[in-house]
PDB file of C-alpha atoms in Angstrom:
ATOM      1  CA  UNK A   1     -24.106   4.290  30.190  1.00  0.00           C
ATOM      2  CA  UNK A   2     -26.252   6.759  28.252  1.00  0.00           C
ATOM      3  CA  UNK A   3     -26.858   7.645  24.608  1.00  0.00           C
ATOM      4  CA  UNK A   4     -23.826   9.968  24.588  1.00  0.00           C
ATOM      5  CA  UNK A   5     -21.391   8.562  27.165  1.00  0.00           C
ATOM      6  CA  UNK A   6     -19.983   5.272  28.308  1.00  0.00           C
ATOM      7  CA  UNK A   7     -18.309   4.822  31.693  1.00  0.00           C
ATOM      8  CA  UNK A   8     -16.316   1.772  32.729  1.00  0.00           C
ATOM      9  CA  UNK A   9     -14.922   1.210  36.225  1.00  0.00           C
ATOM     10  CA  UNK A  10     -12.412  -1.345  37.421  1.00  0.00           C
ATOM     11  CA  UNK A  11     -11.033  -0.906  40.908  1.00  0.00           C
ATOM     12  CA  UNK A  12      -9.634   2.625  41.274  1.00  0.00           C
ATOM     13  CA  UNK A  13      -9.725   3.216  37.481  1.00  0.00           C
ATOM     14  CA  UNK A  14     -12.666   4.954  35.809  1.00  0.00           C
ATOM     15  CA  UNK A  15     -12.791   5.526  32.047  1.00  0.00           C
ATOM     16  CA  UNK A  16     -15.432   7.728  30.466  1.00  0.00           C
ATOM     17  CA  UNK A  17     -15.873   8.009  26.702  1.00  0.00           C
ATOM     18  CA  UNK A  18     -18.137  10.368  24.809  1.00  0.00           C
ATOM     19  CA  UNK A  19     -19.890   9.349  21.598  1.00  0.00           C
ATOM     20  CA  UNK A  20     -18.897  11.304  18.525  1.00  0.00           C
ATOM     21  CA  UNK A  21     -21.814  13.106  16.964  1.00  0.00           C
ATOM     22  CA  UNK A  22     -22.283  15.047  13.786  1.00  0.00           C
ATOM     23  CA  UNK A  23     -21.873  14.505  10.079  1.00  0.00           C
ATOM     24  CA  UNK A  24     -18.907  12.404   9.050  1.00  0.00           C
ATOM     25  CA  UNK A  25     -17.314  12.266   5.613  1.00  0.00           C
ATOM     26  CA  UNK A  26     -18.081   9.310   3.434  1.00  0.00           C
ATOM     27  CA  UNK A  27     -15.040   7.100   4.129  1.00  0.00           C
ATOM     28  CA  UNK A  28     -15.534   5.311   0.815  1.00  0.00           C
ATOM     29  CA  UNK A  29     -14.512   8.505  -1.004  1.00  0.00           C
ATOM     30  CA  UNK A  30     -10.997   8.080   0.414  1.00  0.00           C
ATOM     31  CA  UNK A  31     -10.591   5.130  -1.934  1.00  0.00           C
ATOM     32  CA  UNK A  32     -10.537   6.532  -5.471  1.00  0.00           C
ATOM     33  CA  UNK A  33     -12.211   4.867  -8.390  1.00  0.00           C
ATOM     34  CA  UNK A  34      -9.711   2.672 -10.195  1.00  0.00           C
ATOM     35  CA  UNK A  35      -9.554   1.560 -13.793  1.00  0.00           C
ATOM     36  CA  UNK A  36      -6.298  -0.415 -13.913  1.00  0.00           C
ATOM     37  CA  UNK A  37      -4.849  -3.177 -11.794  1.00  0.00           C
ATOM     38  CA  UNK A  38      -2.247  -5.856 -11.479  1.00  0.00           C
ATOM     39  CA  UNK A  39      -1.593  -8.689  -9.071  1.00  0.00           C
ATOM     40  CA  UNK A  40       1.706  -9.480  -7.382  1.00  0.00           C
ATOM     41  CA  UNK A  41       3.106 -12.114  -5.081  1.00  0.00           C
ATOM     42  CA  UNK A  42       3.354 -10.227  -1.751  1.00  0.00           C
ATOM     43  CA  UNK A  43       6.226 -12.320  -0.391  1.00  0.00           C
ATOM     44  CA  UNK A  44       8.374 -11.797  -3.480  1.00  0.00           C
ATOM     45  CA  UNK A  45       7.510  -8.090  -3.560  1.00  0.00           C
ATOM     46  CA  UNK A  46       8.374  -7.700   0.138  1.00  0.00           C
ATOM     47  CA  UNK A  47      11.741  -9.421  -0.318  1.00  0.00           C
ATOM     48  CA  UNK A  48      12.563  -7.310  -3.403  1.00  0.00           C
ATOM     49  CA  UNK A  49      11.570  -4.136  -1.526  1.00  0.00           C
ATOM     50  CA  UNK A  50      13.944  -4.982   1.318  1.00  0.00           C
ATOM     51  CA  UNK A  51      16.797  -5.341  -1.157  1.00  0.00           C
ATOM     52  CA  UNK A  52      15.853  -2.185  -3.091  1.00  0.00           C
ATOM     53  CA  UNK A  53      15.441  -0.270   0.159  1.00  0.00           C
ATOM     54  CA  UNK A  54      19.172  -0.398   0.844  1.00  0.00           C
ATOM     55  CA  UNK A  55      19.917   1.608  -2.308  1.00  0.00           C
ATOM     56  CA  UNK A  56      16.922   3.917  -1.945  1.00  0.00           C
ATOM     57  CA  UNK A  57      18.069   5.344   1.401  1.00  0.00           C
ATOM     58  CA  UNK A  58      20.210   7.963  -0.327  1.00  0.00           C
ATOM     59  CA  UNK A  59      17.346   8.965  -2.641  1.00  0.00           C
ATOM     60  CA  UNK A  60      14.423   9.788  -0.285  1.00  0.00           C
ATOM     61  CA  UNK A  61      13.564   6.056  -0.005  1.00  0.00           C
ATOM     62  CA  UNK A  62      12.359   6.197  -3.631  1.00  0.00           C
ATOM     63  CA  UNK A  63      11.786   2.918  -5.451  1.00  0.00           C
ATOM     64  CA  UNK A  64      10.576   2.936  -9.045  1.00  0.00           C
ATOM     65  CA  UNK A  65       8.123   0.299 -10.139  1.00  0.00           C
ATOM     66  CA  UNK A  66       7.360  -0.381 -13.792  1.00  0.00           C
ATOM     67  CA  UNK A  67       5.096  -3.137 -15.066  1.00  0.00           C
ATOM     68  CA  UNK A  68       4.619  -4.426 -18.576  1.00  0.00           C
ATOM     69  CA  UNK A  69       4.091  -7.784 -20.247  1.00  0.00           C
ATOM     70  CA  UNK A  70       7.583  -8.922 -19.146  1.00  0.00           C
ATOM     71  CA  UNK A  71       6.812  -8.447 -15.438  1.00  0.00           C
ATOM     72  CA  UNK A  72       7.348  -5.838 -12.752  1.00  0.00           C
ATOM     73  CA  UNK A  73      10.714  -4.069 -12.652  1.00  0.00           C
ATOM     74  CA  UNK A  74      11.792  -2.583  -9.308  1.00  0.00           C
ATOM     75  CA  UNK A  75      14.697  -0.151  -9.406  1.00  0.00           C
ATOM     76  CA  UNK A  76      16.419   1.978  -6.785  1.00  0.00           C
ATOM     77  CA  UNK A  77      19.360   4.324  -7.051  1.00  0.00           C
ATOM     78  CA  UNK A  78      21.742   5.646  -4.415  1.00  0.00           C
ATOM     79  CA  UNK A  79      23.905   8.542  -5.584  1.00  0.00           C
ATOM     80  CA  UNK A  80      27.147   7.195  -4.120  1.00  0.00           C
ATOM     81  CA  UNK A  81      26.063   3.607  -3.647  1.00  0.00           C
ATOM     82  CA  UNK A  82      25.025   2.418  -7.072  1.00  0.00           C
ATOM     83  CA  UNK A  83      21.774   0.994  -8.306  1.00  0.00           C
ATOM     84  CA  UNK A  84      19.562  -2.024  -7.854  1.00  0.00           C
ATOM     85  CA  UNK A  85      17.037  -3.629 -10.176  1.00  0.00           C
ATOM     86  CA  UNK A  86      14.984  -6.799 -10.075  1.00  0.00           C
ATOM     87  CA  UNK A  87      12.160  -8.128 -12.213  1.00  0.00           C
ATOM     88  CA  UNK A  88       9.240  -9.955 -10.616  1.00  0.00           C
ATOM     89  CA  UNK A  89       6.887 -12.194 -12.564  1.00  0.00           C
ATOM     90  CA  UNK A  90       3.240 -11.209 -12.859  1.00  0.00           C
ATOM     91  CA  UNK A  91       1.248 -14.265 -11.730  1.00  0.00           C
ATOM     92  CA  UNK A  92      -1.941 -13.198 -13.511  1.00  0.00           C
ATOM     93  CA  UNK A  93      -0.851 -10.378 -15.804  1.00  0.00           C
ATOM     94  CA  UNK A  94      -2.039  -6.835 -15.400  1.00  0.00           C
ATOM     95  CA  UNK A  95      -2.003  -3.341 -16.813  1.00  0.00           C
ATOM     96  CA  UNK A  96       1.153  -1.403 -17.643  1.00  0.00           C
ATOM     97  CA  UNK A  97       2.187   1.313 -15.183  1.00  0.00           C
ATOM     98  CA  UNK A  98       5.249   3.213 -14.041  1.00  0.00           C
ATOM     99  CA  UNK A  99       5.469   5.043 -10.719  1.00  0.00           C
ATOM    100  CA  UNK A 100       7.811   5.828  -7.843  1.00  0.00           C
ATOM    101  CA  UNK A 101       6.963   5.186  -4.225  1.00  0.00           C
ATOM    102  CA  UNK A 102       8.585   5.467  -0.823  1.00  0.00           C
ATOM    103  CA  UNK A 103       9.688   1.902  -0.199  1.00  0.00           C
ATOM    104  CA  UNK A 104       9.011   2.241   3.534  1.00  0.00           C
ATOM    105  CA  UNK A 105       5.370   3.167   2.917  1.00  0.00           C
ATOM    106  CA  UNK A 106       4.944   0.164   0.665  1.00  0.00           C
ATOM    107  CA  UNK A 107       6.779  -2.164   3.081  1.00  0.00           C
ATOM    108  CA  UNK A 108       4.627  -0.889   5.954  1.00  0.00           C
ATOM    109  CA  UNK A 109       1.509  -1.458   3.849  1.00  0.00           C
ATOM    110  CA  UNK A 110       2.492  -5.080   3.231  1.00  0.00           C
ATOM    111  CA  UNK A 111       3.010  -5.568   6.970  1.00  0.00           C
ATOM    112  CA  UNK A 112      -0.263  -3.816   7.846  1.00  0.00           C
ATOM    113  CA  UNK A 113      -2.257  -5.946   5.429  1.00  0.00           C
ATOM    114  CA  UNK A 114      -0.653  -8.987   7.082  1.00  0.00           C
ATOM    115  CA  UNK A 115      -2.269 -12.374   7.253  1.00  0.00           C
ATOM    116  CA  UNK A 116      -2.273 -15.173   4.748  1.00  0.00           C
ATOM    117  CA  UNK A 117      -3.742 -14.206   1.428  1.00  0.00           C
ATOM    118  CA  UNK A 118      -3.574 -15.315  -2.143  1.00  0.00           C
ATOM    119  CA  UNK A 119      -1.790 -12.289  -3.632  1.00  0.00           C
ATOM    120  CA  UNK A 120      -1.627  -8.512  -3.660  1.00  0.00           C
ATOM    121  CA  UNK A 121      -3.787  -6.339  -5.912  1.00  0.00           C
ATOM    122  CA  UNK A 122      -2.469  -2.935  -6.919  1.00  0.00           C
ATOM    123  CA  UNK A 123      -5.160  -0.677  -8.412  1.00  0.00           C
ATOM    124  CA  UNK A 124      -4.987   2.872  -9.789  1.00  0.00           C
ATOM    125  CA  UNK A 125      -6.702   5.328 -12.126  1.00  0.00           C
ATOM    126  CA  UNK A 126      -3.690   7.237 -13.477  1.00  0.00           C
ATOM    127  CA  UNK A 127       0.027   7.473 -12.703  1.00  0.00           C
ATOM    128  CA  UNK A 128      -0.318  10.585 -10.506  1.00  0.00           C
ATOM    129  CA  UNK A 129      -3.355   9.349  -8.603  1.00  0.00           C
ATOM    130  CA  UNK A 130      -3.312   7.350  -5.350  1.00  0.00           C
ATOM    131  CA  UNK A 131      -2.614   3.627  -5.566  1.00  0.00           C
ATOM    132  CA  UNK A 132      -4.743   1.153  -3.631  1.00  0.00           C
ATOM    133  CA  UNK A 133      -3.106  -1.996  -2.269  1.00  0.00           C
ATOM    134  CA  UNK A 134      -5.321  -4.816  -1.064  1.00  0.00           C
ATOM    135  CA  UNK A 135      -5.074  -8.563  -0.521  1.00  0.00           C
ATOM    136  CA  UNK A 136      -6.423 -10.881  -3.191  1.00  0.00           C
ATOM    137  CA  UNK A 137      -9.048 -12.909  -1.398  1.00  0.00           C
ATOM    138  CA  UNK A 138     -10.553 -15.845  -3.227  1.00  0.00           C
ATOM    139  CA  UNK A 139     -13.300 -16.374  -0.685  1.00  0.00           C
ATOM    140  CA  UNK A 140     -15.122 -13.537   1.032  1.00  0.00           C
ATOM    141  CA  UNK A 141     -14.628  -9.783   0.860  1.00  0.00           C
ATOM    142  CA  UNK A 142     -11.478  -7.715   1.057  1.00  0.00           C
ATOM    143  CA  UNK A 143     -11.177  -6.641   4.665  1.00  0.00           C
ATOM    144  CA  UNK A 144      -8.263  -4.237   4.338  1.00  0.00           C
ATOM    145  CA  UNK A 145      -7.018  -1.643   1.888  1.00  0.00           C
ATOM    146  CA  UNK A 146      -4.078   0.749   1.939  1.00  0.00           C
ATOM    147  CA  UNK A 147      -3.943   3.977  -0.069  1.00  0.00           C
ATOM    148  CA  UNK A 148      -0.490   5.346  -0.950  1.00  0.00           C
ATOM    149  CA  UNK A 149       0.335   8.434  -2.986  1.00  0.00           C
ATOM    150  CA  UNK A 150       3.133   8.003  -5.527  1.00  0.00           C
ATOM    151  CA  UNK A 151       6.322  10.097  -5.430  1.00  0.00           C
ATOM    152  CA  UNK A 152       7.746  12.240  -8.219  1.00  0.00           C
ATOM    153  CA  UNK A 153       9.693  10.127 -10.691  1.00  0.00           C
ATOM    154  CA  UNK A 154      12.887  12.261 -10.722  1.00  0.00           C
TER     155      UNK A 154
END
């Protein structure tokens, strides 16, 4: 072990790792400033995404999400298959937004965030900007965030 390398040996196996040096970008800049947000039930969103995903396969996995005072409307359209729509309740309200997203990215984000949490926060600055998905944690700090770029609405 030195200031720049670490070597570990176990039987016939030797692993050597070098420390990364230099200037690194500020990782906090990856997460854009947000001005709007809403909270969703992650289990209900995940189930609705699985259903919408079937129709979205023929349309680049695109799922449209629109929120307003009535709730969150998920829609998906498959050219030869038909369409799907479902409205989810907003447990705590939120800001109005409309965007399209690859349902697989969003489903993977829900899986990656994992764990037991109290809800899902979706935050954004504008419709074309990245969306930040993070667990709602009533006690302690948010330990995970996922950034996903929206798709074109067409």
